[in-house]
Short mmCIF file of C-alpha atoms in Angstrom, two decimals:
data_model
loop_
_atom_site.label_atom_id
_atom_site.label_comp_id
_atom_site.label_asym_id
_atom_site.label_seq_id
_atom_site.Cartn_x
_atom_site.Cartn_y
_atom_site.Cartn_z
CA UNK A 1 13.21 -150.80 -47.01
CA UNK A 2 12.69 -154.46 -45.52
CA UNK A 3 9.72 -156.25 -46.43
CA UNK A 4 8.32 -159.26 -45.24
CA UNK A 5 5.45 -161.20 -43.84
CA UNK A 6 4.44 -162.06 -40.51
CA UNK A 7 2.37 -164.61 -38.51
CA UNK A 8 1.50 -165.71 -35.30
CA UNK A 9 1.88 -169.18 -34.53
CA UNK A 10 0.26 -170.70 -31.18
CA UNK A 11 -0.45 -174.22 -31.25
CA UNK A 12 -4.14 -175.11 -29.19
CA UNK A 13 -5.38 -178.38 -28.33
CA UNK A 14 -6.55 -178.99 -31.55
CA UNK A 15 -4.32 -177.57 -34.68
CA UNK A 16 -0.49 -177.36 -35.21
CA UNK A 17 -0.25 -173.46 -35.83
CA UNK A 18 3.46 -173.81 -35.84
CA UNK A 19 3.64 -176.63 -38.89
CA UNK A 20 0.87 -174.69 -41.01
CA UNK A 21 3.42 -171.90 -40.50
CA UNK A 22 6.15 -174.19 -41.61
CA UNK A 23 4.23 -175.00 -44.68
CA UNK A 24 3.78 -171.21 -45.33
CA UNK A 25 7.39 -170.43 -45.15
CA UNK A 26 8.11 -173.27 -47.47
CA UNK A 27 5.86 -172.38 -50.01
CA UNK A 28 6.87 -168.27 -50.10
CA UNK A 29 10.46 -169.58 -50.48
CA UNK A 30 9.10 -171.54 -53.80
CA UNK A 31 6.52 -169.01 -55.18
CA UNK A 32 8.02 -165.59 -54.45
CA UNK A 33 10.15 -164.09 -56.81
CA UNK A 34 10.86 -161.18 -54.09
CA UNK A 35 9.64 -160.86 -50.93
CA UNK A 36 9.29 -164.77 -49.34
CA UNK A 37 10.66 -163.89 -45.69
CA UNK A 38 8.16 -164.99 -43.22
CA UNK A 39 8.10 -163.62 -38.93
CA UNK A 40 6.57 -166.34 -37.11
CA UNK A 41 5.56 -165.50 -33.39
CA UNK A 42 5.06 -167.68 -30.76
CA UNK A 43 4.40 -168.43 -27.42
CA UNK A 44 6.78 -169.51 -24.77
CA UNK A 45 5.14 -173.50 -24.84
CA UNK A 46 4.97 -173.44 -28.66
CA UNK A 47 8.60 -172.19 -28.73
CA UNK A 48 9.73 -174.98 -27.22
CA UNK A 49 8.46 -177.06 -30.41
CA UNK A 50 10.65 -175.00 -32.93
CA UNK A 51 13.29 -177.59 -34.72
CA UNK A 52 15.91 -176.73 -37.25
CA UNK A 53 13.73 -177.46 -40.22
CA UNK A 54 12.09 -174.44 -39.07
CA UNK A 55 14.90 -172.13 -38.13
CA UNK A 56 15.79 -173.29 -42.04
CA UNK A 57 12.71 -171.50 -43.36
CA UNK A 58 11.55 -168.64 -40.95
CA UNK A 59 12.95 -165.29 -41.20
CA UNK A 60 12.73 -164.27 -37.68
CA UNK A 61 11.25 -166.36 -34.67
CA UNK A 62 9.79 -163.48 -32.37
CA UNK A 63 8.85 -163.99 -28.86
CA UNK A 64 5.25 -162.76 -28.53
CA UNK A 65 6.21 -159.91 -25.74
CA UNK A 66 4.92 -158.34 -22.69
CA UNK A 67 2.33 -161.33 -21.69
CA UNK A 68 0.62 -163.57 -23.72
CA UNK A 69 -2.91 -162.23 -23.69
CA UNK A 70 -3.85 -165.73 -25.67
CA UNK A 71 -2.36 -167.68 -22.70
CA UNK A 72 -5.96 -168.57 -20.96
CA UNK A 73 -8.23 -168.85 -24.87
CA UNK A 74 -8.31 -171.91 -26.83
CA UNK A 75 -8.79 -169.51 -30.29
CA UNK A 76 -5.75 -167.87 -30.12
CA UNK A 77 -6.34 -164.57 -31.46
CA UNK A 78 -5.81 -161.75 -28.69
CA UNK A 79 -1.84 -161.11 -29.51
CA UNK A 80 -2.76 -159.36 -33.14
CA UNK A 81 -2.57 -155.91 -31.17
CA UNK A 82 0.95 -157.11 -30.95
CA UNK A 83 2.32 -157.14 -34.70
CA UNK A 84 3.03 -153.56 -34.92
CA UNK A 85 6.04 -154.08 -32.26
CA UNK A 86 6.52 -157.70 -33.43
CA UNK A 87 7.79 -156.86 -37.02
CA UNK A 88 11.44 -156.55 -37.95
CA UNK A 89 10.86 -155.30 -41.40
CA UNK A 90 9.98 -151.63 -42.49
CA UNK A 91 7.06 -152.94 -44.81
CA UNK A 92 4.30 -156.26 -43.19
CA UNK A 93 1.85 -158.24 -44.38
CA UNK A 94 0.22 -160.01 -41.66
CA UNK A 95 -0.94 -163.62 -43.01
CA UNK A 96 -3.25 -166.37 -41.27
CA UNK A 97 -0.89 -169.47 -41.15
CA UNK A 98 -3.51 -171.66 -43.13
CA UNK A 99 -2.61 -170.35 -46.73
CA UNK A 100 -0.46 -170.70 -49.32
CA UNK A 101 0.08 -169.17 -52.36
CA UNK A 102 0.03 -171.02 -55.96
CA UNK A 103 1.31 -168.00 -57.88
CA UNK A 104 4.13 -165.47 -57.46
CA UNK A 105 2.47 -161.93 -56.19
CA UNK A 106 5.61 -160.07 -55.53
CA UNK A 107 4.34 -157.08 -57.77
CA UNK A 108 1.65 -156.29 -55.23
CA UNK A 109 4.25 -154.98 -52.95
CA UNK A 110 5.57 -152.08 -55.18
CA UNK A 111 1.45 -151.09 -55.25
CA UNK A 112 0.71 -151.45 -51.48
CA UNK A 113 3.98 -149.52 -50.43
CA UNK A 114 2.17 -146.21 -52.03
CA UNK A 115 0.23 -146.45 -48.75
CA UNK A 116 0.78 -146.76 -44.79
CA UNK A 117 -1.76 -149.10 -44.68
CA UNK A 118 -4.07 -151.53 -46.94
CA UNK A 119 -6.26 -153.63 -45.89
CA UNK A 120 -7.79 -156.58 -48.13
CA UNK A 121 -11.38 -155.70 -48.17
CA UNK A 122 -12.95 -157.97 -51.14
CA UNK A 123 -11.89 -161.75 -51.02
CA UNK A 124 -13.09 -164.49 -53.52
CA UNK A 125 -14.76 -167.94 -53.59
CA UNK A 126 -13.30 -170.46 -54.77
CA UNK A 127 -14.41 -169.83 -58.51
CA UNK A 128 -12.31 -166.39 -58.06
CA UNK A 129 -15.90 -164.35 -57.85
CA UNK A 130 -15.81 -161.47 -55.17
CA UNK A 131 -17.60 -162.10 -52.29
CA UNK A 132 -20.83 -161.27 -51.82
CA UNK A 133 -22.78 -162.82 -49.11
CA UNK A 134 -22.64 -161.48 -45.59
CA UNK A 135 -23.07 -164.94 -44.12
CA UNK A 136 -20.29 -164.24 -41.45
CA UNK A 137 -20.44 -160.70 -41.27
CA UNK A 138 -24.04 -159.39 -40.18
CA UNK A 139 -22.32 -157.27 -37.34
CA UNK A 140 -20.12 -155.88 -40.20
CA UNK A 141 -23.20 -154.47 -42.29
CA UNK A 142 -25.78 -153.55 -38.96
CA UNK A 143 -22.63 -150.88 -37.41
CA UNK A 144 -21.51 -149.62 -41.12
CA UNK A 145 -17.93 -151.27 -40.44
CA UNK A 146 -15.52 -151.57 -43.48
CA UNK A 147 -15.66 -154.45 -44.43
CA UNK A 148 -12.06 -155.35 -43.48
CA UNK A 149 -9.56 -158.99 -43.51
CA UNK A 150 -6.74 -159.29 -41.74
CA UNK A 151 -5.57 -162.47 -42.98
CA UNK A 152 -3.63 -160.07 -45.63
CA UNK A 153 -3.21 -156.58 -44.12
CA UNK A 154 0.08 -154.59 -45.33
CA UNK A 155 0.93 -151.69 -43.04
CA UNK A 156 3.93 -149.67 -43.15
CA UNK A 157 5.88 -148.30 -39.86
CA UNK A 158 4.44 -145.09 -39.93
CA UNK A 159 2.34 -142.68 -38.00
CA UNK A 160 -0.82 -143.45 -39.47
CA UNK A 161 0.17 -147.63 -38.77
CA UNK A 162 0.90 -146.62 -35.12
CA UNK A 163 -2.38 -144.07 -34.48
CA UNK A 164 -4.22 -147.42 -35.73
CA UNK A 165 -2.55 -150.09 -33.73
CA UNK A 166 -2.62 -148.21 -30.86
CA UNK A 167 -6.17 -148.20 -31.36
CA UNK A 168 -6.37 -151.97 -32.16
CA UNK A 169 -4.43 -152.33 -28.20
CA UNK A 170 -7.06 -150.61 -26.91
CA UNK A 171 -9.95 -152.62 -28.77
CA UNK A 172 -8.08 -155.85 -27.90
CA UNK A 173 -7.81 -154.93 -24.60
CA UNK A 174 -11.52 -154.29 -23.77
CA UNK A 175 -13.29 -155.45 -26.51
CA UNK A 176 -16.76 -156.07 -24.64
CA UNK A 177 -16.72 -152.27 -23.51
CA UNK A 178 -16.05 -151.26 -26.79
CA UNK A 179 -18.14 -153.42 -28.90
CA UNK A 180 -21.31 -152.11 -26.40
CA UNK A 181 -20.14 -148.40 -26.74
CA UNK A 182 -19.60 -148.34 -31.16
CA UNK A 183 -21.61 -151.03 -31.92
CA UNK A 184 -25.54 -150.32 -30.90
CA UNK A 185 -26.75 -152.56 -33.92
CA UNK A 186 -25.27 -155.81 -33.00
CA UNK A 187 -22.11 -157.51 -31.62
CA UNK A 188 -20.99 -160.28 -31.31
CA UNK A 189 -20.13 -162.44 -28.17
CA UNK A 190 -16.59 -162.95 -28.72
CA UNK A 191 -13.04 -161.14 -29.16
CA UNK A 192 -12.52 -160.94 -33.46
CA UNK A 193 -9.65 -159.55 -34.89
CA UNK A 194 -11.24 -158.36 -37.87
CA UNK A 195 -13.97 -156.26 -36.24
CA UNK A 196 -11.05 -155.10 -33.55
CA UNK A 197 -9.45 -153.32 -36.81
CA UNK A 198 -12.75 -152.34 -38.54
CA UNK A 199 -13.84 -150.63 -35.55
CA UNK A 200 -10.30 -148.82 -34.91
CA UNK A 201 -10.32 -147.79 -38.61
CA UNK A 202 -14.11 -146.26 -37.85
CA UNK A 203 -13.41 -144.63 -34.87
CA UNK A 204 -10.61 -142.70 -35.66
CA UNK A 205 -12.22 -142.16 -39.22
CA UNK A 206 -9.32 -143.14 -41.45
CA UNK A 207 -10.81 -146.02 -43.60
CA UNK A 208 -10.44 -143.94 -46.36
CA UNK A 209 -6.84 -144.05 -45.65
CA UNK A 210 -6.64 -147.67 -45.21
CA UNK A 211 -8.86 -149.18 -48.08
CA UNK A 212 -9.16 -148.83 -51.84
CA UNK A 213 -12.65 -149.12 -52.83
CA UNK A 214 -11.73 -148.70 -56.22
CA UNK A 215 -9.18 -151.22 -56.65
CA UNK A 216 -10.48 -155.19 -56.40
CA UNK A 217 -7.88 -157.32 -58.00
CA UNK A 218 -5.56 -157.41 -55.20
CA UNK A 219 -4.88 -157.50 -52.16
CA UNK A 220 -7.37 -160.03 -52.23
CA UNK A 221 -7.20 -163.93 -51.02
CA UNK A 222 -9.30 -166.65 -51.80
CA UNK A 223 -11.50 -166.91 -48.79
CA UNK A 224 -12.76 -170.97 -47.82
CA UNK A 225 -15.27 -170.66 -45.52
CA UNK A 226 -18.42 -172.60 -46.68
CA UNK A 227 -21.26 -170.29 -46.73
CA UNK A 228 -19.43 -167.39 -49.14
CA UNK A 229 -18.90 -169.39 -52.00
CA UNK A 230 -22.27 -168.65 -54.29
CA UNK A 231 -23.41 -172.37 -53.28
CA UNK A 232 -27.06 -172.72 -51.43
CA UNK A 233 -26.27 -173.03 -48.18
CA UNK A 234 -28.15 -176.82 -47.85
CA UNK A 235 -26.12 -177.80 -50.56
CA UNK A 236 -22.28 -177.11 -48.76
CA UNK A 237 -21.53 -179.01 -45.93
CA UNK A 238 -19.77 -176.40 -42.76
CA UNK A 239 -16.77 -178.15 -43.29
CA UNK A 240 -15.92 -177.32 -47.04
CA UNK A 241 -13.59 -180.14 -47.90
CA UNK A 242 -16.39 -182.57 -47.40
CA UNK A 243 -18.71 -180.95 -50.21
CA UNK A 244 -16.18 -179.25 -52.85
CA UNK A 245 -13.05 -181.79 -53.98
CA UNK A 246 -9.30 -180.66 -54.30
CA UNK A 247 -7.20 -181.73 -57.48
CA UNK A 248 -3.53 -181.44 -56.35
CA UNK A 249 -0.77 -181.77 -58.01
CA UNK A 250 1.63 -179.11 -56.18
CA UNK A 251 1.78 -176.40 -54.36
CA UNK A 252 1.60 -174.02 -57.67
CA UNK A 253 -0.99 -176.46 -59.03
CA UNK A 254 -4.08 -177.54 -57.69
CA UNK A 255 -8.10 -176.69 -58.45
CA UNK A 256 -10.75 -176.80 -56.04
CA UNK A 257 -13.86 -178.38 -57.93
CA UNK A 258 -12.74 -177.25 -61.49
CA UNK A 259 -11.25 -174.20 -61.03
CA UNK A 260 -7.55 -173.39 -61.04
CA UNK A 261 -5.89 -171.19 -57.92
CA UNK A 262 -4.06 -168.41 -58.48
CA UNK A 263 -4.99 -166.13 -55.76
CA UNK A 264 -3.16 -166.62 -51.77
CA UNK A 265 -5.25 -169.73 -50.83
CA UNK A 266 -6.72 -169.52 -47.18
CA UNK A 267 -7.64 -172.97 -46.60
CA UNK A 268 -9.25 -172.46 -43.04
CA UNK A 269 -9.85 -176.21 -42.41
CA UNK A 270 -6.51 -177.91 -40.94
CA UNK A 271 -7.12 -180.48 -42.19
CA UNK A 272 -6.68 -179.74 -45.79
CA UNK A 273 -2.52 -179.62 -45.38
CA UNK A 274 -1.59 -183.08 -45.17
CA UNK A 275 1.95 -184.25 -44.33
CA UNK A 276 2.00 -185.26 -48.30
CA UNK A 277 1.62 -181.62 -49.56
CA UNK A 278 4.31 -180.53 -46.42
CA UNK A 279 6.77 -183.13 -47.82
CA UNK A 280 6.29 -182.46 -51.57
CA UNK A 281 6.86 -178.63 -50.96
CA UNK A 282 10.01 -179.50 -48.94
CA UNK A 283 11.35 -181.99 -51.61
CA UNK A 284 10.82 -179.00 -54.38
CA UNK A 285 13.02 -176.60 -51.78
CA UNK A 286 15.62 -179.32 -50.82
CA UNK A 287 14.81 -178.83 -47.28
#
């Protein structure tokens, strides 16, 4: 069975998608003992980008097929539908490209692949405590939804992955419609990829196929948005990196205020990967 993990990569006005990716790839090649391939997807414009130090690093470059439904949005989110058909390898994890991982958690694969799908459904601050606060998620708690992350989301090709996806397709594909049909309590104003799977998962009533309430050590990922990190919201500026200080030494070594990282790190400000931390991580891979 292949295994392997998969992004999509489409540079906006703003952030280099593609070279977060890069920095993903090289840090799976230097932290996982067993499965470090990583898919990248792109667009037609952000193809033309790709240089060998990437070809070096990525699994498979995948063009993002049919038409690129992201083509016309500056937050370049409506092509998740996609990764079902996107994925070369018989086991995914779909990753956002802003993470990397300090330890090696290979052994989660061997867990996950009991299932068709699992979806992370606890992340952690930055101290490693499950989140709590429903800060970003009030349209989450109003409709019931699970409570579900797709910045690490195994799935399996399988019937149950394809019922789900083809669900996801149709969510994607007229999200407004459905948010006002299954979600009387609240909704918000834009497309999210998160509440697109939630809301598959609800209608066709297999979250209990999906999730493991019982199980919160892993798949998990340490989550950076500000306001779910246990700190009074006056106290932590919006962007994170201005209020909590990282101590980096590598890749496999770095805190965030005092406390070490083990868990997949999902930085979520772009800022945060510096061409320092890119260089270091291609020094240690000889790259």
């Amino acid at each position: 069975m292949s295994k392997g993990y998969i992004v999509i990569a489409q540079n906006n006005s703003t952030t280099d998608y593609l070279e977060q990716a890069y920095a993903l790839a090289l840090n799976l090649k230097l932290t996982q003992s067993e499965v470090n391939n990583l898919t990248v997807c792109v667009d037609s414009e952000t193809k033309k980008l790709i240089k060998a130090k990437h070809k070096k690093v990525f699994d498979h470059i995948v063009d993002i097929p049919w038409q690129d439904d992201a083509k016309d949005v500056e937050w370049k989110i409506n092509n998740k539908w996609k990764y079902y058909y996107m994925t070369r390898y018989d086991e995914t994890v779909i990753l956002d490209t802003d993470m990397i991982f300090p330890t090696d958690v290979s052994y989660w694969w061997d867990i996950m692949s009991q299932n068709d799908v699992w979806s992370t459904i606890n992340v952690r601050t930055y101290r490693g405590e499950i989140v709590t606060s429903n800060y970003y998620r009030d349209y989450f708690i109003a409709n019931n939804l699970p409570n579900i992350y797709t910045a690490y989301f195994y799935f399996k090709k399988s019937e149950l992955a394809g019922e789900l996806f083809a669900m996801v397709e149709i969510i994607f594909q007229h999200w407004q419609r459905m948010y006002y049909k299954y979600m009387p309590k609240g909704k918000p104003d834009w497309l999210s990829g998160d509440v697109a799977f939630a809301l598959a998962m609800q209608i066709l009533g297999i979250e209990h196929l999906c999730t493991k309430k019982n199980i919160d050590s892993m798949p998990s990922f340490v989550h950076m948005k500000s306001h779910i990190q246990n700190i009074p919201y006056s106290e932590i500026d919006n962007v994170w990196t201005k209020t909590l200080p990282t101590y980096y030494k590598s890749y496999n070594n770095f805190k965030i205020g005092n406390f070490q990282q083990s868990y997949p790190f999902h930085y979520t400000e772009s800022d945060w990967l510096t061409t320092e931390k890119i260089k270091q991580m291609e020094d240690a891979l000889g790259k």
